[in-house]
Amino acid sequence: MNIPANAFSVQFPAAIAASGEAAAANLLGCIARHQDRIPDLADLGRRLCERVAPPGLAAPRAPTDERGSPLDALIALHEECAALLEQAMWSGSGDFHALLTDYQALFREQEALRRLRGDVRHHFILGIPVADRPLHLKACLESIYQVCAVFDYGGHESGSWDTVQVVVSEDSRDEANVRRHIELVEEYRQKGLRVVHFGLAEQYELLHALPSQQRERLGTLLTTQPRDRFYLKGQAANRNLSYLKFLQLTEDTRNTLYYLIDSDQSLCVNRQTAAGEEAVYALPYFHAIDRIFHDTDTVMLTGKMVGDPPVSPAVMAANFLDDVTAFFARLATLHAEQACQFHALPKEPVGDAAYHDMAKLFGFENQPATFPYACRLAGEHDHVACLNDFAQRLNAFFFGEHLTRKTGFAYGSGYTALAPARTVYPGNYIVNYAGLKYVIPFGHLRLRMSGPTAGRLIAAEIGHRFASFNMPNLHRRTTETGPGDDFRPGVEADAARVDVSNEFERQFFGDLMLFSTEALVKETDVTRPFAQDAIEAVVAQKEVELLALYQQKHDAIGERNRQLSALVFDVGHWWLRASEQAPGLAPALRQVRAFIDNIDRNFGEEAQAWRQIQSAEHRAARKRQIVEALMNYRAERDAWDSLF
């Protein structure tokens, strides 16, 4: 039986009596508004009236008696109510935004109760490595601010969120971008975020404050770049340098967590609606992470990403060409002036690694052959407008944006369900003080796949204490101003030409490092130095396997690119005829041609990266680097561990 809102007559404990019903106003309101749709809320309401803790309630952290204080019980009821709202919110059957509003309010009310009890939860230090990306940094800082504001972890009675601190770790070459980053730090300080700018000069001084012998033993984990070129050190070196700043800022090593976020990621997730994709602040990151580290022996925790894929266009080109071809094949069956037909919700979600041409290498099952394009234009428009917008977005692919295979958030078993991890997502991982030892190595090689490689090493060393959880970040490769506005390593572009040869080369040898490491840790003890002959044998084996796979992918890209070109330009479809009467279509077709040319330039027979991959001499030099790095790993890790 449901309980009407006016039936709640709660006798509050003396500790919160002065606040009266305001101490649980949001909890009471949630129960009254949602108990019809969520039957378990009625039972929670009865227990609230009786001031009885839920059956099986875990012992509070600081109980005043065997059952815990009434204040503890009230906080626990807030947590139970939030869990019920969370499940309903993602079930798809209720009003998502109404549930989200109440869900966020429950956390803010719970924080007020926690302050009455005394708060012993973790403090967070967040690190954001950034290189020439002011627009991305702004979005990232805004997301942290929003999570603090709507969930209020730790409260902000002082005017700032004292339990959350942010370090912006600079790596820009452009002094104008450095100034913009500093301005953003100040802007968000004014909003109540505790943000510090870890500048290039301070980084250099902090690094060189280490004794020279210790720096030498650390080898390539940090950087050897000189003071006058202490920029663009690479994401791994910059991230590892930020650990030195973390140590300086840490007041309590037993109660501090360190959260690494990339500047092109935001603490929110995406959801599909009839009106398109929207970003929502629905995940209480700090609350959930605190609970996981409190309740388990986790040392390192990693989330994933939703939105744009976390991989290079070098391993997405074949499936992207499939989807672009499918778009034009369907467009050919429609009329130019017909109302746009590209707005239906997808029949099935984009699965894990659906964007990866070699997903089977990572143990993922086959995905559908193609995924449909979803037009982003609002209001009434025809297929000419749709094609114009589609064409404008094509070259964003070379900056990592996949128009048809963005990953959406799936609630599954909940936010905090843990699973064994084997990949570190460098833009979304958390460690406690002991976990600072598990650094991402080999940054000096500038290879891609550094996170998966580090993950294999860490998983082999600490097992289940390296875990993944279902709290991804929203990944946006490009900003509202379009591709090319921010720095992306390995990508060079002008008006029409995009060159990703550097990134493509780093992808192949990053795969070679990853799969060699994966095989190596299965055969040897990761806590001891790897033997040179064992490394060389496994690298040689994986080289042969990868060359065959990359050859298959290379052939597939060439064939699919030729098919796309023929479909768009050789068959005489309506867009060619329409471009003669509608001048606006001509630039769109030039953009499609530029995309096809860029595919050939970067992945064709004469592509620079492809020639490097085919060169035995180039491969030999890269293999020597990989073998040497793996041989030195244990000694460098031991030196790094000594810092902590």
mmCIF file of N, CA and C in Angstrom, residues 377-470:
data_model
loop_
_atom_site.group_PDB
_atom_site.id
_atom_site.type_symbol
_atom_site.label_atom_id
_atom_site.label_comp_id
_atom_site.label_asym_id
_atom_site.label_seq_id
_atom_site.Cartn_x
_atom_site.Cartn_y
_atom_site.Cartn_z
ATOM 1 N N LEU A 377 20.722 17.458 -37.841
ATOM 2 C CA LEU A 377 19.990 18.693 -38.114
ATOM 3 C C LEU A 377 18.623 18.662 -37.458
ATOM 4 N N ALA A 378 18.220 19.783 -36.896
ATOM 5 C CA ALA A 378 16.896 19.903 -36.273
ATOM 6 C C ALA A 378 15.948 20.615 -37.227
ATOM 7 N N GLY A 379 14.660 20.462 -36.970
ATOM 8 C CA GLY A 379 13.662 21.148 -37.793
ATOM 9 C C GLY A 379 13.479 20.467 -39.147
ATOM 10 N N GLU A 380 12.572 21.030 -39.933
ATOM 11 C CA GLU A 380 12.294 20.454 -41.245
ATOM 12 C C GLU A 380 13.463 20.716 -42.197
ATOM 13 N N HIS A 381 13.888 19.672 -42.892
ATOM 14 C CA HIS A 381 14.952 19.813 -43.879
ATOM 15 C C HIS A 381 14.913 18.609 -44.815
ATOM 16 N N ASP A 382 15.540 18.755 -45.961
ATOM 17 C CA ASP A 382 15.512 17.681 -46.953
ATOM 18 C C ASP A 382 16.866 16.972 -47.018
ATOM 19 N N HIS A 383 16.997 16.080 -47.998
ATOM 20 C CA HIS A 383 18.226 15.292 -48.087
ATOM 21 C C HIS A 383 19.403 16.087 -48.635
ATOM 22 N N VAL A 384 19.129 17.174 -49.336
ATOM 23 C CA VAL A 384 20.223 18.050 -49.763
ATOM 24 C C VAL A 384 20.902 18.644 -48.532
ATOM 25 N N ALA A 385 20.092 19.131 -47.582
ATOM 26 C CA ALA A 385 20.651 19.700 -46.347
ATOM 27 C C ALA A 385 21.383 18.630 -45.545
ATOM 28 N N CYS A 386 20.796 17.438 -45.475
ATOM 29 C CA CYS A 386 21.432 16.338 -44.739
ATOM 30 C C CYS A 386 22.796 16.005 -45.341
ATOM 31 N N LEU A 387 22.843 15.904 -46.676
ATOM 32 C CA LEU A 387 24.103 15.582 -47.343
ATOM 33 C C LEU A 387 25.142 16.676 -47.131
ATOM 34 N N ASN A 388 24.710 17.921 -47.187
ATOM 35 C CA ASN A 388 25.640 19.032 -46.942
ATOM 36 C C ASN A 388 26.285 18.917 -45.567
ATOM 37 N N ASP A 389 25.471 18.646 -44.555
ATOM 38 C CA ASP A 389 26.002 18.565 -43.195
ATOM 39 C C ASP A 389 26.877 17.327 -43.029
ATOM 40 N N PHE A 390 26.460 16.223 -43.585
ATOM 41 C CA PHE A 390 27.244 14.989 -43.528
ATOM 42 C C PHE A 390 28.634 15.200 -44.136
ATOM 43 N N ALA A 391 28.676 15.830 -45.291
ATOM 44 C CA ALA A 391 29.949 16.044 -45.985
ATOM 45 C C ALA A 391 30.881 16.932 -45.179
ATOM 46 N N GLN A 392 30.319 17.941 -44.499
ATOM 47 C CA GLN A 392 31.144 18.839 -43.684
ATOM 48 C C GLN A 392 31.818 18.105 -42.531
ATOM 49 N N ARG A 393 31.216 17.012 -42.098
ATOM 50 C CA ARG A 393 31.722 16.296 -40.921
ATOM 51 C C ARG A 393 32.685 15.162 -41.280
ATOM 52 N N LEU A 394 32.782 14.810 -42.561
ATOM 53 C CA LEU A 394 33.545 13.615 -42.928
ATOM 54 C C LEU A 394 35.000 13.662 -42.495
ATOM 55 N N ASN A 395 35.665 14.775 -42.744
ATOM 56 C CA ASN A 395 37.099 14.818 -42.448
ATOM 57 C C ASN A 395 37.404 14.838 -40.954
ATOM 58 N N ALA A 396 36.369 15.024 -40.108
ATOM 59 C CA ALA A 396 36.578 14.893 -38.663
ATOM 60 C C ALA A 396 37.001 13.475 -38.300
ATOM 61 N N PHE A 397 36.731 12.532 -39.193
ATOM 62 C CA PHE A 397 37.165 11.148 -38.961
ATOM 63 C C PHE A 397 38.664 11.072 -38.702
ATOM 64 N N PHE A 398 39.449 11.863 -39.403
ATOM 65 C CA PHE A 398 40.901 11.794 -39.268
ATOM 66 C C PHE A 398 41.376 12.369 -37.935
ATOM 67 N N PHE A 399 40.471 13.027 -37.222
ATOM 68 C CA PHE A 399 40.775 13.526 -35.877
ATOM 69 C C PHE A 399 40.168 12.612 -34.813
ATOM 70 N N GLY A 400 39.621 11.461 -35.259
ATOM 71 C CA GLY A 400 39.147 10.459 -34.307
ATOM 72 C C GLY A 400 37.654 10.400 -34.109
ATOM 73 N N GLU A 401 36.878 11.231 -34.817
ATOM 74 C CA GLU A 401 35.423 11.219 -34.651
ATOM 75 C C GLU A 401 34.802 10.220 -35.627
ATOM 76 N N HIS A 402 34.013 9.293 -35.118
ATOM 77 C CA HIS A 402 33.341 8.289 -35.944
ATOM 78 C C HIS A 402 31.857 8.641 -35.970
ATOM 79 N N LEU A 403 31.351 9.057 -37.130
ATOM 80 C CA LEU A 403 29.990 9.583 -37.214
ATOM 81 C C LEU A 403 28.918 8.538 -36.944
ATOM 82 N N THR A 404 29.242 7.271 -37.131
ATOM 83 C CA THR A 404 28.208 6.240 -37.054
ATOM 84 C C THR A 404 28.406 5.248 -35.918
ATOM 85 N N ARG A 405 29.525 5.296 -35.251
ATOM 86 C CA ARG A 405 29.786 4.285 -34.221
ATOM 87 C C ARG A 405 30.248 4.921 -32.922
ATOM 88 N N LYS A 406 29.504 5.889 -32.451
ATOM 89 C CA LYS A 406 29.741 6.434 -31.118
ATOM 90 C C LYS A 406 29.157 5.460 -30.099
ATOM 91 N N THR A 407 29.870 5.236 -29.031
ATOM 92 C CA THR A 407 29.402 4.327 -27.992
ATOM 93 C C THR A 407 28.472 5.062 -27.046
ATOM 94 N N GLY A 408 27.327 4.454 -26.739
ATOM 95 C CA GLY A 408 26.388 5.034 -25.784
ATOM 96 C C GLY A 408 26.514 4.369 -24.426
ATOM 97 N N PHE A 409 26.067 5.057 -23.396
ATOM 98 C CA PHE A 409 26.131 4.510 -22.039
ATOM 99 C C PHE A 409 25.079 3.418 -21.866
ATOM 100 N N ALA A 410 25.473 2.321 -21.237
ATOM 101 C CA ALA A 410 24.560 1.235 -20.894
ATOM 102 C C ALA A 410 24.667 0.978 -19.395
ATOM 103 N N TYR A 411 23.554 1.023 -18.701
ATOM 104 C CA TYR A 411 23.567 0.913 -17.241
ATOM 105 C C TYR A 411 23.953 -0.491 -16.780
ATOM 106 N N GLY A 412 23.470 -1.517 -17.453
ATOM 107 C CA GLY A 412 23.841 -2.890 -17.110
ATOM 108 C C GLY A 412 23.543 -3.237 -15.670
ATOM 109 N N SER A 413 24.555 -3.688 -14.956
ATOM 110 C CA SER A 413 24.400 -4.107 -13.556
ATOM 111 C C SER A 413 24.641 -2.977 -12.565
ATOM 112 N N GLY A 414 24.737 -1.761 -13.057
ATOM 113 C CA GLY A 414 24.926 -0.627 -12.166
ATOM 114 C C GLY A 414 26.273 0.022 -12.324
ATOM 115 N N TYR A 415 26.450 1.133 -11.623
ATOM 116 C CA TYR A 415 27.672 1.913 -11.747
ATOM 117 C C TYR A 415 28.874 1.233 -11.111
ATOM 118 N N THR A 416 28.676 0.589 -9.970
ATOM 119 C CA THR A 416 29.814 0.173 -9.147
ATOM 120 C C THR A 416 30.126 -1.311 -9.229
ATOM 121 N N ALA A 417 29.454 -2.035 -10.127
ATOM 122 C CA ALA A 417 29.784 -3.449 -10.317
ATOM 123 C C ALA A 417 31.217 -3.548 -10.848
ATOM 124 N N LEU A 418 32.045 -4.331 -10.177
ATOM 125 C CA LEU A 418 33.458 -4.436 -10.536
ATOM 126 C C LEU A 418 33.718 -5.671 -11.391
ATOM 127 N N ALA A 419 34.694 -5.546 -12.270
ATOM 128 C CA ALA A 419 35.151 -6.663 -13.089
ATOM 129 C C ALA A 419 36.664 -6.582 -13.170
ATOM 130 N N PRO A 420 37.335 -7.720 -13.345
ATOM 131 C CA PRO A 420 38.800 -7.670 -13.508
ATOM 132 C C PRO A 420 39.158 -6.820 -14.719
ATOM 133 N N ALA A 421 40.181 -5.994 -14.586
ATOM 134 C CA ALA A 421 40.590 -5.099 -15.675
ATOM 135 C C ALA A 421 41.871 -5.613 -16.309
ATOM 136 N N ARG A 422 42.046 -5.280 -17.580
ATOM 137 C CA ARG A 422 43.306 -5.592 -18.253
ATOM 138 C C ARG A 422 43.804 -4.419 -19.086
ATOM 139 N N THR A 423 43.017 -3.341 -19.143
ATOM 140 C CA THR A 423 43.389 -2.140 -19.879
ATOM 141 C C THR A 423 43.260 -0.932 -18.971
ATOM 142 N N VAL A 424 44.283 -0.105 -18.935
ATOM 143 C CA VAL A 424 44.173 1.199 -18.283
ATOM 144 C C VAL A 424 43.666 2.185 -19.324
ATOM 145 N N TYR A 425 42.550 2.828 -19.050
ATOM 146 C CA TYR A 425 42.106 3.925 -19.904
ATOM 147 C C TYR A 425 42.763 5.194 -19.364
ATOM 148 N N PRO A 426 43.801 5.705 -20.052
ATOM 149 C CA PRO A 426 44.582 6.805 -19.474
ATOM 150 C C PRO A 426 43.750 8.038 -19.141
ATOM 151 N N GLY A 427 42.597 8.190 -19.782
ATOM 152 C CA GLY A 427 41.755 9.346 -19.500
ATOM 153 C C GLY A 427 40.699 9.103 -18.456
ATOM 154 N N ASN A 428 40.745 7.938 -17.783
ATOM 155 C CA ASN A 428 39.717 7.643 -16.784
ATOM 156 C C ASN A 428 40.207 6.515 -15.872
ATOM 157 N N TYR A 429 41.124 6.848 -14.963
ATOM 158 C CA TYR A 429 41.516 5.842 -13.982
ATOM 159 C C TYR A 429 41.822 6.521 -12.653
ATOM 160 N N ILE A 430 41.691 5.714 -11.595
ATOM 161 C CA ILE A 430 41.829 6.208 -10.230
ATOM 162 C C ILE A 430 42.733 5.252 -9.467
ATOM 163 N N VAL A 431 43.635 5.787 -8.662
ATOM 164 C CA VAL A 431 44.480 4.959 -7.805
ATOM 165 C C VAL A 431 44.485 5.538 -6.393
ATOM 166 N N ASN A 432 44.738 4.664 -5.425
ATOM 167 C CA ASN A 432 45.049 5.169 -4.094
ATOM 168 C C ASN A 432 46.559 5.384 -4.012
ATOM 169 N N TYR A 433 47.062 5.707 -2.825
ATOM 170 C CA TYR A 433 48.485 6.031 -2.720
ATOM 171 C C TYR A 433 49.351 4.852 -3.146
ATOM 172 N N ALA A 434 48.956 3.636 -2.730
ATOM 173 C CA ALA A 434 49.728 2.455 -3.129
ATOM 174 C C ALA A 434 49.698 2.270 -4.641
ATOM 175 N N GLY A 435 48.616 2.685 -5.271
ATOM 176 C CA GLY A 435 48.466 2.509 -6.707
ATOM 177 C C GLY A 435 49.279 3.479 -7.546
ATOM 178 N N LEU A 436 49.839 4.508 -6.924
ATOM 179 C CA LEU A 436 50.686 5.437 -7.680
ATOM 180 C C LEU A 436 51.914 4.739 -8.263
ATOM 181 N N LYS A 437 52.235 3.571 -7.720
ATOM 182 C CA LYS A 437 53.387 2.833 -8.249
ATOM 183 C C LYS A 437 53.132 2.303 -9.654
ATOM 184 N N TYR A 438 51.859 2.077 -9.984
ATOM 185 C CA TYR A 438 51.545 1.388 -11.238
ATOM 186 C C TYR A 438 51.379 2.405 -12.359
ATOM 187 N N VAL A 439 52.511 2.841 -12.833
ATOM 188 C CA VAL A 439 52.611 3.944 -13.771
ATOM 189 C C VAL A 439 52.448 3.409 -15.195
ATOM 190 N N ILE A 440 52.103 4.305 -16.134
ATOM 191 C CA ILE A 440 52.049 3.936 -17.548
ATOM 192 C C ILE A 440 53.445 4.140 -18.137
ATOM 193 N N PRO A 441 54.124 3.048 -18.536
ATOM 194 C CA PRO A 441 55.524 3.158 -18.982
ATOM 195 C C PRO A 441 55.653 3.395 -20.485
ATOM 196 N N PHE A 442 56.876 3.462 -20.935
ATOM 197 C CA PHE A 442 57.258 3.484 -22.348
ATOM 198 C C PHE A 442 56.813 4.750 -23.088
ATOM 199 N N GLY A 443 56.587 5.823 -22.341
ATOM 200 C CA GLY A 443 56.122 7.059 -22.976
ATOM 201 C C GLY A 443 57.113 7.626 -23.972
ATOM 202 N N HIS A 444 58.403 7.342 -23.782
ATOM 203 C CA HIS A 444 59.417 7.904 -24.677
ATOM 204 C C HIS A 444 59.296 7.360 -26.096
ATOM 205 N N LEU A 445 58.651 6.201 -26.265
ATOM 206 C CA LEU A 445 58.473 5.633 -27.600
ATOM 207 C C LEU A 445 57.338 6.295 -28.370
ATOM 208 N N ARG A 446 56.487 7.038 -27.663
ATOM 209 C CA ARG A 446 55.348 7.753 -28.264
ATOM 210 C C ARG A 446 54.427 6.806 -29.040
ATOM 211 N N LEU A 447 54.307 5.564 -28.577
ATOM 212 C CA LEU A 447 53.451 4.601 -29.248
ATOM 213 C C LEU A 447 52.019 4.733 -28.756
ATOM 214 N N ARG A 448 51.079 4.395 -29.626
ATOM 215 C CA ARG A 448 49.700 4.269 -29.184
ATOM 216 C C ARG A 448 49.555 2.955 -28.423
ATOM 217 N N MET A 449 48.396 2.767 -27.795
ATOM 218 C CA MET A 449 48.087 1.565 -27.016
ATOM 219 C C MET A 449 48.882 1.491 -25.715
ATOM 220 N N SER A 450 49.339 2.636 -25.203
ATOM 221 C CA SER A 450 50.106 2.626 -23.955
ATOM 222 C C SER A 450 49.252 2.175 -22.775
ATOM 223 N N GLY A 451 47.960 2.532 -22.776
ATOM 224 C CA GLY A 451 47.079 2.126 -21.682
ATOM 225 C C GLY A 451 46.839 0.624 -21.646
ATOM 226 N N PRO A 452 46.457 0.008 -22.782
ATOM 227 C CA PRO A 452 46.318 -1.452 -22.777
ATOM 228 C C PRO A 452 47.616 -2.174 -22.432
ATOM 229 N N THR A 453 48.758 -1.649 -22.906
ATOM 230 C CA THR A 453 50.035 -2.283 -22.592
ATOM 231 C C THR A 453 50.301 -2.219 -21.090
ATOM 232 N N ALA A 454 50.147 -1.045 -20.503
ATOM 233 C CA ALA A 454 50.333 -0.915 -19.054
ATOM 234 C C ALA A 454 49.359 -1.812 -18.305
ATOM 235 N N GLY A 455 48.127 -1.889 -18.809
ATOM 236 C CA GLY A 455 47.114 -2.707 -18.148
ATOM 237 C C GLY A 455 47.501 -4.170 -18.063
ATOM 238 N N ARG A 456 48.099 -4.702 -19.136
ATOM 239 C CA ARG A 456 48.521 -6.109 -19.102
ATOM 240 C C ARG A 456 49.589 -6.319 -18.037
ATOM 241 N N LEU A 457 50.518 -5.382 -17.932
ATOM 242 C CA LEU A 457 51.575 -5.501 -16.925
ATOM 243 C C LEU A 457 51.007 -5.397 -15.514
ATOM 244 N N ILE A 458 50.107 -4.455 -15.307
ATOM 245 C CA ILE A 458 49.548 -4.233 -13.967
ATOM 246 C C ILE A 458 48.667 -5.402 -13.547
ATOM 247 N N ALA A 459 47.814 -5.883 -14.467
ATOM 248 C CA ALA A 459 46.937 -7.004 -14.143
ATOM 249 C C ALA A 459 47.744 -8.242 -13.766
ATOM 250 N N ALA A 460 48.861 -8.462 -14.463
ATOM 251 C CA ALA A 460 49.705 -9.614 -14.149
ATOM 252 C C ALA A 460 50.341 -9.485 -12.775
ATOM 253 N N GLU A 461 50.501 -8.237 -12.303
ATOM 254 C CA GLU A 461 51.179 -8.014 -11.020
ATOM 255 C C GLU A 461 50.222 -8.003 -9.844
ATOM 256 N N ILE A 462 49.039 -7.400 -9.996
ATOM 257 C CA ILE A 462 48.167 -7.239 -8.816
ATOM 258 C C ILE A 462 46.796 -7.898 -8.963
ATOM 259 N N GLY A 463 46.529 -8.535 -10.092
ATOM 260 C CA GLY A 463 45.309 -9.317 -10.228
ATOM 261 C C GLY A 463 44.040 -8.519 -10.027
ATOM 262 N N HIS A 464 43.143 -9.040 -9.150
ATOM 263 C CA HIS A 464 41.807 -8.442 -8.997
ATOM 264 C C HIS A 464 41.847 -7.047 -8.385
ATOM 265 N N ARG A 465 42.953 -6.651 -7.794
ATOM 266 C CA ARG A 465 43.037 -5.303 -7.211
ATOM 267 C C ARG A 465 43.108 -4.221 -8.288
ATOM 268 N N PHE A 466 43.273 -4.631 -9.531
ATOM 269 C CA PHE A 466 43.118 -3.750 -10.695
ATOM 270 C C PHE A 466 41.758 -4.082 -11.294
ATOM 271 N N ALA A 467 40.808 -3.178 -11.150
ATOM 272 C CA ALA A 467 39.412 -3.459 -11.500
ATOM 273 C C ALA A 467 38.845 -2.383 -12.418
ATOM 274 N N SER A 468 37.804 -2.752 -13.139
ATOM 275 C CA SER A 468 37.064 -1.779 -13.948
ATOM 276 C C SER A 468 35.667 -1.620 -13.373
ATOM 277 N N PHE A 469 35.078 -0.445 -13.611
ATOM 278 C CA PHE A 469 33.720 -0.185 -13.143
ATOM 279 C C PHE A 469 32.963 0.556 -14.236
ATOM 280 N N ASN A 470 31.657 0.630 -14.079
ATOM 281 C CA ASN A 470 30.803 1.144 -15.149
ATOM 282 C C ASN A 470 30.504 2.632 -14.967
#
